[in-house]
Short mmCIF file of C-alpha atoms in Angstrom, two decimals:
data_model
loop_
_atom_site.label_atom_id
_atom_site.label_comp_id
_atom_site.label_asym_id
_atom_site.label_seq_id
_atom_site.Cartn_x
_atom_site.Cartn_y
_atom_site.Cartn_z
CA MET A 1410 50.19 21.64 203.31
CA ILE A 1411 53.23 23.07 205.04
CA TYR A 1412 55.54 25.47 203.17
CA ARG A 1413 59.19 25.84 204.09
CA SER A 1414 62.20 27.80 203.03
CA LYS A 1415 65.76 28.48 203.90
CA ALA A 1416 68.23 31.17 202.75
CA PRO A 1417 71.98 31.23 203.33
CA LEU A 1418 73.86 33.85 205.24
CA ARG A 1419 76.87 35.50 203.58
CA LEU A 1420 80.42 36.63 204.19
CA GLY A 1421 81.11 40.07 202.80
CA LEU A 1422 84.61 39.49 201.38
CA GLY A 1423 85.23 42.76 199.62
CA GLY A 1424 83.63 46.06 198.60
CA GLY A 1425 81.13 46.17 201.46
CA GLY A 1426 79.74 49.62 201.98
CA SER A 1427 79.94 50.56 198.30
CA ASP A 1428 76.48 48.95 197.92
CA VAL A 1429 74.95 51.51 200.25
CA SER A 1430 73.02 54.50 198.91
CA PRO A 1431 73.78 57.26 198.22
CA TYR A 1432 77.34 56.06 197.38
CA SER A 1433 76.15 53.38 194.95
CA ASP A 1434 73.81 55.91 193.25
CA ILE A 1435 76.54 58.52 192.80
CA TYR A 1436 79.66 56.47 192.16
CA GLY A 1437 78.47 52.91 191.60
CA GLY A 1438 79.34 49.99 193.87
CA ALA A 1439 80.94 46.58 193.57
CA VAL A 1440 80.93 43.76 196.17
CA LEU A 1441 82.51 40.36 196.38
CA ASN A 1442 80.63 37.99 198.66
CA ALA A 1443 80.02 34.29 199.30
CA THR A 1444 77.25 32.36 201.07
CA ILE A 1445 77.93 29.87 203.85
CA ASP A 1446 76.15 26.89 205.38
CA GLN A 1447 74.43 28.98 208.05
CA TYR A 1448 70.79 29.75 207.26
CA ALA A 1449 67.61 31.68 208.01
CA TYR A 1450 64.54 29.37 208.03
CA CYS A 1451 60.78 29.91 207.59
CA THR A 1452 57.73 27.70 207.84
CA ILE A 1453 54.17 28.71 206.87
CA GLU A 1454 51.15 26.64 207.89
CA GLU A 1455 47.75 27.62 206.52
CA THR A 1456 45.01 27.59 209.17
CA SER A 1457 41.29 28.20 209.47
CA THR A 1458 41.41 30.22 212.70
CA ASP A 1459 40.97 33.71 211.28
CA THR A 1460 44.20 34.71 212.89
CA ILE A 1461 47.74 35.38 211.84
CA VAL A 1462 50.36 33.95 214.27
CA ILE A 1463 53.96 35.01 213.91
CA ASN A 1464 56.57 33.12 215.93
CA ALA A 1465 60.22 34.17 215.82
CA ALA A 1466 61.35 30.99 217.65
CA ASP A 1467 65.03 32.02 218.06
CA LEU A 1468 64.06 35.30 219.65
CA ASN A 1469 61.32 33.73 221.80
CA ILE A 1470 58.79 36.22 220.48
CA LYS A 1471 55.30 35.19 219.41
CA LYS A 1472 52.44 37.47 218.45
CA SER A 1473 48.91 36.82 217.27
CA TYR A 1474 46.73 39.13 215.16
CA PRO A 1475 43.21 38.99 213.75
CA SER A 1476 43.37 38.11 210.05
CA ALA A 1477 43.63 41.33 208.02
CA LEU A 1478 44.98 42.61 204.72
CA THR A 1479 47.43 44.88 206.57
CA LEU A 1480 49.41 44.19 209.74
CA PRO A 1481 50.53 47.04 211.97
CA VAL A 1482 54.26 47.91 211.65
CA ASP A 1483 54.90 48.83 215.27
CA GLY A 1484 58.39 47.66 216.19
CA HIS A 1485 57.27 44.09 216.91
CA LEU A 1486 58.26 41.44 214.22
CA ASP A 1487 58.19 44.11 211.53
CA LEU A 1488 60.28 42.03 209.07
CA HIS A 1489 57.56 39.43 208.92
CA LYS A 1490 54.78 41.96 208.76
CA GLY A 1491 56.61 43.96 206.12
CA VAL A 1492 56.82 40.90 203.84
CA TYR A 1493 53.12 40.13 204.31
CA ASN A 1494 51.98 43.72 203.73
CA ARG A 1495 54.07 44.05 200.55
CA ILE A 1496 52.82 40.72 199.14
CA VAL A 1497 49.17 41.63 199.74
CA ARG A 1498 49.72 45.05 198.08
CA ASP A 1499 51.83 43.98 195.09
CA PHE A 1500 49.94 40.77 194.18
CA GLY A 1501 46.38 42.05 194.59
CA ILE A 1502 45.35 39.75 197.33
CA THR A 1503 41.84 40.56 198.36
CA ARG A 1504 40.87 37.78 200.72
CA THR A 1505 42.11 37.67 204.29
CA LEU A 1506 44.59 34.88 205.02
CA SER A 1507 44.87 32.76 208.16
CA PHE A 1508 48.28 31.19 208.85
CA LYS A 1509 51.04 30.53 211.34
CA ILE A 1510 54.55 31.53 210.37
CA THR A 1511 57.60 30.32 212.26
CA THR A 1512 61.17 31.58 211.70
CA TYR A 1513 64.59 31.13 213.19
CA CYS A 1514 68.19 31.69 212.26
CA ASP A 1515 71.44 29.73 212.83
CA VAL A 1516 73.18 32.80 214.24
CA PRO A 1517 72.09 35.74 216.42
CA PRO A 1518 70.67 39.01 214.89
CA GLY A 1519 73.28 41.75 214.53
CA SER A 1520 75.98 39.21 213.62
CA GLY A 1521 77.25 40.90 210.50
CA LEU A 1522 76.30 37.99 208.21
CA GLY A 1523 73.24 39.66 206.73
CA THR A 1524 70.72 38.04 209.08
CA SER A 1525 67.81 40.59 208.64
CA SER A 1526 67.95 40.65 204.91
CA THR A 1527 68.38 36.91 204.64
CA MET A 1528 65.36 36.35 206.90
CA VAL A 1529 63.31 38.67 204.63
CA VAL A 1530 64.33 36.57 201.59
CA ALA A 1531 63.45 33.32 203.41
CA ILE A 1532 60.02 34.63 204.43
CA LEU A 1533 59.34 35.85 200.88
CA LYS A 1534 60.32 32.45 199.47
CA ALA A 1535 57.93 30.60 201.76
CA PHE A 1536 55.04 32.95 200.75
CA ALA A 1537 56.06 32.41 197.11
CA GLU A 1538 55.76 28.62 197.64
CA TRP A 1539 52.38 28.97 199.36
CA LEU A 1540 50.77 31.47 197.03
CA ASN A 1541 52.55 30.52 193.76
CA LEU A 1542 53.96 33.97 193.31
CA PRO A 1543 55.81 34.68 190.06
CA LEU A 1544 59.14 35.77 191.55
CA GLY A 1545 62.40 35.21 189.72
CA ASP A 1546 65.71 35.65 191.53
CA TYR A 1547 66.16 39.28 190.61
CA ASP A 1548 62.53 40.00 191.47
CA MET A 1549 62.86 38.21 194.83
CA ALA A 1550 66.04 40.08 195.77
CA TYR A 1551 64.77 43.47 194.76
CA LYS A 1552 61.41 42.97 196.51
CA ALA A 1553 63.33 41.99 199.71
CA TYR A 1554 65.32 45.21 199.34
CA GLN A 1555 62.15 47.30 198.94
CA ILE A 1556 60.55 45.73 202.03
CA GLU A 1557 63.55 46.30 204.25
CA ARG A 1558 64.90 49.63 203.04
CA ILE A 1559 61.80 51.43 201.74
CA ASP A 1560 58.73 49.97 203.42
CA LEU A 1561 60.37 49.57 206.86
CA GLY A 1562 62.94 52.31 206.57
CA LEU A 1563 65.88 50.17 207.80
CA SER A 1564 69.34 51.42 206.91
CA GLY A 1565 71.71 49.19 204.98
CA GLY A 1566 73.02 48.22 201.57
CA LYS A 1567 71.77 45.99 198.74
CA GLN A 1568 74.22 43.09 198.75
CA ASP A 1569 72.61 40.90 201.34
CA GLN A 1570 69.31 40.33 199.60
CA TYR A 1571 71.05 39.34 196.38
CA ALA A 1572 73.54 37.04 198.07
CA ALA A 1573 70.83 35.18 199.97
CA THR A 1574 68.70 34.78 196.83
CA PHE A 1575 71.41 33.75 194.30
CA GLY A 1576 73.86 31.97 196.66
CA GLY A 1577 77.45 30.92 195.99
CA PHE A 1578 80.36 33.22 195.18
CA ASN A 1579 79.16 36.39 193.50
CA PHE A 1580 80.64 39.66 192.28
CA ILE A 1581 77.76 42.10 192.38
CA GLU A 1582 77.66 45.55 190.79
CA PHE A 1583 75.37 48.34 191.91
CA TYR A 1584 74.31 51.36 189.90
CA LYS A 1585 71.86 54.22 190.18
CA ASP A 1586 68.14 53.73 189.82
CA ASN A 1587 68.51 50.42 191.79
CA ARG A 1588 70.18 48.63 188.78
CA VAL A 1589 72.01 45.56 190.07
CA ILE A 1590 74.07 43.05 188.11
CA VAL A 1591 74.93 39.70 189.76
CA ASN A 1592 77.97 37.96 188.24
CA PRO A 1593 78.24 34.36 189.55
CA LEU A 1594 81.91 33.35 189.84
CA ARG A 1595 83.02 29.98 188.58
CA ILE A 1596 85.77 29.07 191.07
CA ASN A 1597 87.67 25.86 190.82
CA ARG A 1598 86.82 23.40 193.61
CA TRP A 1599 90.37 23.25 194.88
CA ILE A 1600 90.34 27.02 195.37
CA VAL A 1601 87.15 26.86 197.40
CA ASP A 1602 88.60 24.02 199.51
CA GLU A 1603 91.83 25.94 200.06
CA LEU A 1604 89.98 29.04 201.05
CA GLU A 1605 87.83 27.08 203.49
CA VAL A 1606 90.82 25.54 205.28
CA SER A 1607 92.58 28.95 205.25
CA MET A 1608 89.74 30.81 206.94
CA VAL A 1609 88.56 31.12 210.55
CA LEU A 1610 85.21 32.65 211.31
CA TYR A 1611 84.90 34.06 214.82
CA TYR A 1612 81.87 35.47 216.75
CA THR A 1613 83.01 38.29 219.02
CA GLY A 1614 80.23 37.55 221.45
CA ALA A 1615 78.58 40.93 220.89
CA SER A 1616 75.80 41.53 218.46
CA ARG A 1617 75.17 45.07 217.31
CA SER A 1618 72.69 47.24 215.38
CA SER A 1619 74.13 48.22 211.95
CA ASP A 1620 71.63 51.12 211.71
CA LYS A 1621 73.82 53.67 213.47
CA ILE A 1622 76.95 52.71 211.58
CA ILE A 1623 75.21 52.73 208.21
CA ARG A 1624 73.57 56.11 208.87
CA GLU A 1625 76.93 57.61 209.77
CA GLN A 1626 78.36 56.14 206.59
CA GLN A 1627 75.44 57.52 204.58
CA ASP A 1628 75.79 60.97 206.22
CA ASN A 1629 79.48 61.08 205.42
CA THR A 1630 78.81 60.38 201.71
CA SER A 1631 75.96 62.87 201.50
CA LYS A 1632 78.18 65.56 202.97
CA GLY A 1633 81.06 64.59 200.67
CA LYS A 1634 83.46 64.06 203.49
CA LYS A 1635 86.83 63.38 201.78
CA LEU A 1636 88.30 60.65 203.94
CA PRO A 1637 85.27 58.33 204.21
CA VAL A 1638 84.39 58.78 200.48
CA GLU A 1639 88.01 58.13 199.36
CA ALA A 1640 88.11 55.05 201.67
CA THR A 1641 84.95 53.67 200.02
CA HIS A 1642 86.53 54.30 196.57
CA LYS A 1643 89.53 52.20 197.63
CA ILE A 1644 87.31 49.47 199.04
CA LYS A 1645 85.40 49.22 195.75
CA GLU A 1646 88.67 49.16 193.78
CA ASN A 1647 89.95 46.48 196.15
CA SER A 1648 86.93 44.26 195.45
CA TYR A 1649 88.06 43.86 191.80
CA ILE A 1650 91.58 42.96 192.97
CA MET A 1651 90.24 40.45 195.47
CA LYS A 1652 88.08 38.88 192.80
CA ASP A 1653 91.09 38.34 190.51
CA PHE A 1654 93.14 36.81 193.33
CA LEU A 1655 90.29 34.49 194.26
CA LEU A 1656 89.73 33.32 190.69
CA LYS A 1657 93.47 32.53 190.35
CA GLY A 1658 93.69 30.78 193.71
CA GLU A 1659 96.16 33.24 195.09
CA ILE A 1660 94.95 32.93 198.64
CA LYS A 1661 97.82 34.67 200.41
CA LYS A 1662 97.49 37.71 198.14
CA PHE A 1663 93.70 37.57 198.64
CA ALA A 1664 94.23 37.65 202.42
CA GLY A 1665 96.58 40.60 202.15
CA ALA A 1666 93.95 42.52 200.20
CA LEU A 1667 91.43 41.49 202.93
CA GLY A 1668 93.66 43.33 205.46
CA LYS A 1669 93.73 46.46 203.23
CA GLU A 1670 89.96 46.29 203.00
CA TRP A 1671 89.69 46.44 206.78
CA GLU A 1672 92.10 49.34 207.06
CA ASN A 1673 90.07 51.33 204.66
CA LYS A 1674 86.73 50.23 206.06
CA LYS A 1675 87.59 51.73 209.46
CA LYS A 1676 87.83 55.14 207.78
CA MET A 1677 84.26 55.00 206.53
CA ALA A 1678 82.63 55.58 209.99
CA ALA A 1679 84.00 55.93 213.49
CA SER A 1680 81.81 53.26 215.01
CA ILE A 1681 82.99 50.46 212.69
CA THR A 1682 85.63 49.34 215.13
CA ASN A 1683 86.32 49.52 218.88
CA GLN A 1684 89.01 48.57 221.40
CA HIS A 1685 87.80 44.98 221.81
CA ILE A 1686 87.75 44.32 218.07
CA GLU A 1687 91.26 45.83 217.70
CA LYS A 1688 92.57 43.56 220.44
CA ILE A 1689 91.18 40.47 218.75
CA TYR A 1690 92.52 41.62 215.35
CA GLU A 1691 96.02 42.33 216.77
CA ALA A 1692 96.12 38.93 218.50
CA ALA A 1693 95.08 37.14 215.24
CA ILE A 1694 97.83 38.89 213.24
CA LYS A 1695 100.40 37.93 215.91
CA SER A 1696 99.23 34.30 215.56
CA GLY A 1697 100.05 34.38 211.87
CA ALA A 1698 96.90 35.54 210.16
CA TYR A 1699 97.63 37.13 206.79
CA GLY A 1700 94.61 39.48 207.18
CA GLY A 1701 91.04 39.69 208.31
CA LYS A 1702 88.11 41.99 208.87
CA VAL A 1703 84.72 42.38 210.64
CA SER A 1704 81.92 40.98 208.55
CA GLY A 1705 79.14 43.36 207.63
CA ALA A 1706 78.78 46.97 208.84
CA GLY A 1707 81.18 46.49 211.79
CA GLY A 1708 80.98 47.28 215.43
CA GLY A 1709 80.73 43.67 216.53
CA GLY A 1710 79.26 40.44 215.30
CA PHE A 1711 81.52 38.04 213.33
CA MET A 1712 85.18 38.57 212.26
CA PHE A 1713 86.95 36.34 209.87
CA PHE A 1714 90.66 35.79 209.10
CA ALA A 1715 92.82 34.01 206.54
CA ILE A 1716 95.89 32.08 207.57
CA ASP A 1717 98.24 29.32 206.46
CA PRO A 1718 96.22 26.12 207.12
CA VAL A 1719 99.01 24.55 209.19
CA LYS A 1720 98.74 27.51 211.60
CA ARG A 1721 94.93 27.48 211.70
CA MET A 1722 94.61 25.65 215.04
CA GLY A 1723 97.04 28.07 216.65
CA LEU A 1724 94.86 30.95 215.56
CA ILE A 1725 91.73 29.19 216.86
CA ASN A 1726 93.45 28.64 220.24
CA THR A 1727 94.36 32.36 220.38
CA LEU A 1728 90.82 33.40 219.57
CA ASN A 1729 89.41 31.10 222.20
CA LEU A 1730 91.28 33.15 224.85
CA PHE A 1731 88.66 35.86 224.20
CA LYS A 1732 84.98 35.57 225.12
CA GLY A 1733 83.72 34.76 221.65
CA LYS A 1734 83.33 31.57 219.69
CA VAL A 1735 84.92 30.06 216.60
CA LEU A 1736 82.22 28.86 214.15
CA ASN A 1737 83.07 26.01 211.78
CA PHE A 1738 81.57 26.65 208.31
CA HIS A 1739 81.59 25.62 204.63
CA PHE A 1740 80.74 27.64 201.63
CA SER A 1741 77.23 27.12 200.21
CA GLU A 1742 76.60 26.89 196.51
CA ASN A 1743 72.84 27.31 196.57
CA GLY A 1744 70.73 30.37 197.21
CA CYS A 1745 67.29 30.46 198.77
CA GLN A 1746 65.37 27.21 198.58
CA GLY A 1747 61.61 26.54 199.05
CA TRP A 1748 59.54 23.38 199.24
CA LYS A 1749 56.13 21.98 200.22
CA ILE A 1750 55.32 19.22 202.75
CA ASN A 1751 52.04 17.27 202.66
CA ASP A 1752 51.18 16.94 206.33
CA LYS A 1753 48.14 14.70 205.80
#
């Protein structure tokens, strides 16, 4: 049998950063996000070779290890190893497994669309299909969070794992002791369609590591620095406003709030923006965009803008003058999916 999975990437529409500890533990966080039709994929093939082969096809990295109950976390394909090690530990697996795992993603790592967390969810889902693991949606998302943030010590928030698992438009609340509440939003189809034709997703051409940005943000919160903490408060408050605008289909007001989100986000950490990003943003606004922001932690990756649909092509032509790429997308209703293939 072959076991496959895919998990959708997400756009962080509002509140991003308030889901990062210690802010979410002290003040509580709230995030508005939506998944899109760009995915992380995983395939697991059981073998009898007494080896574990890990192939990150999009990164052109392939490693082979003797079958063991623990794989070394050494900076090489650690997301894959982290999932395997956690599953062995949490589900009492005592026999060594032999398998080949292949993964790839529709967008580059460091894109700001939650690629790392989404990949962890996809790998988890494939293992769950293979080993019949009893993982509900909340269990899946929380375990993905534990693997990435606790086991591997990677900096970041909590929203990506829940977005990839649940899918669709969600308003997610974060509290101390890792308590998370996912509120799926029932948005009229015409509103989703209007939002799609009003938005432009643009890859800046530069991936980045979010680790430094997140650590600066965490440090600012831990030290109680006034400007970054107050900016995060405003971002969280803005997520509630954006949710209301979205539910009512007030896209222009939603886009204006998106611009306010970006202005406050830049106050959270110095490395969130740079000269190149500011030039792109300024050009987009001059082309008629109501507002926009960098997706994810910032520093590079994808940006997205909202504009009157009749001016959309003009904005795309402007963005094409830079060295990036406009990516056509649609919103995705489903979260992580898994299935089996009989290869006999």
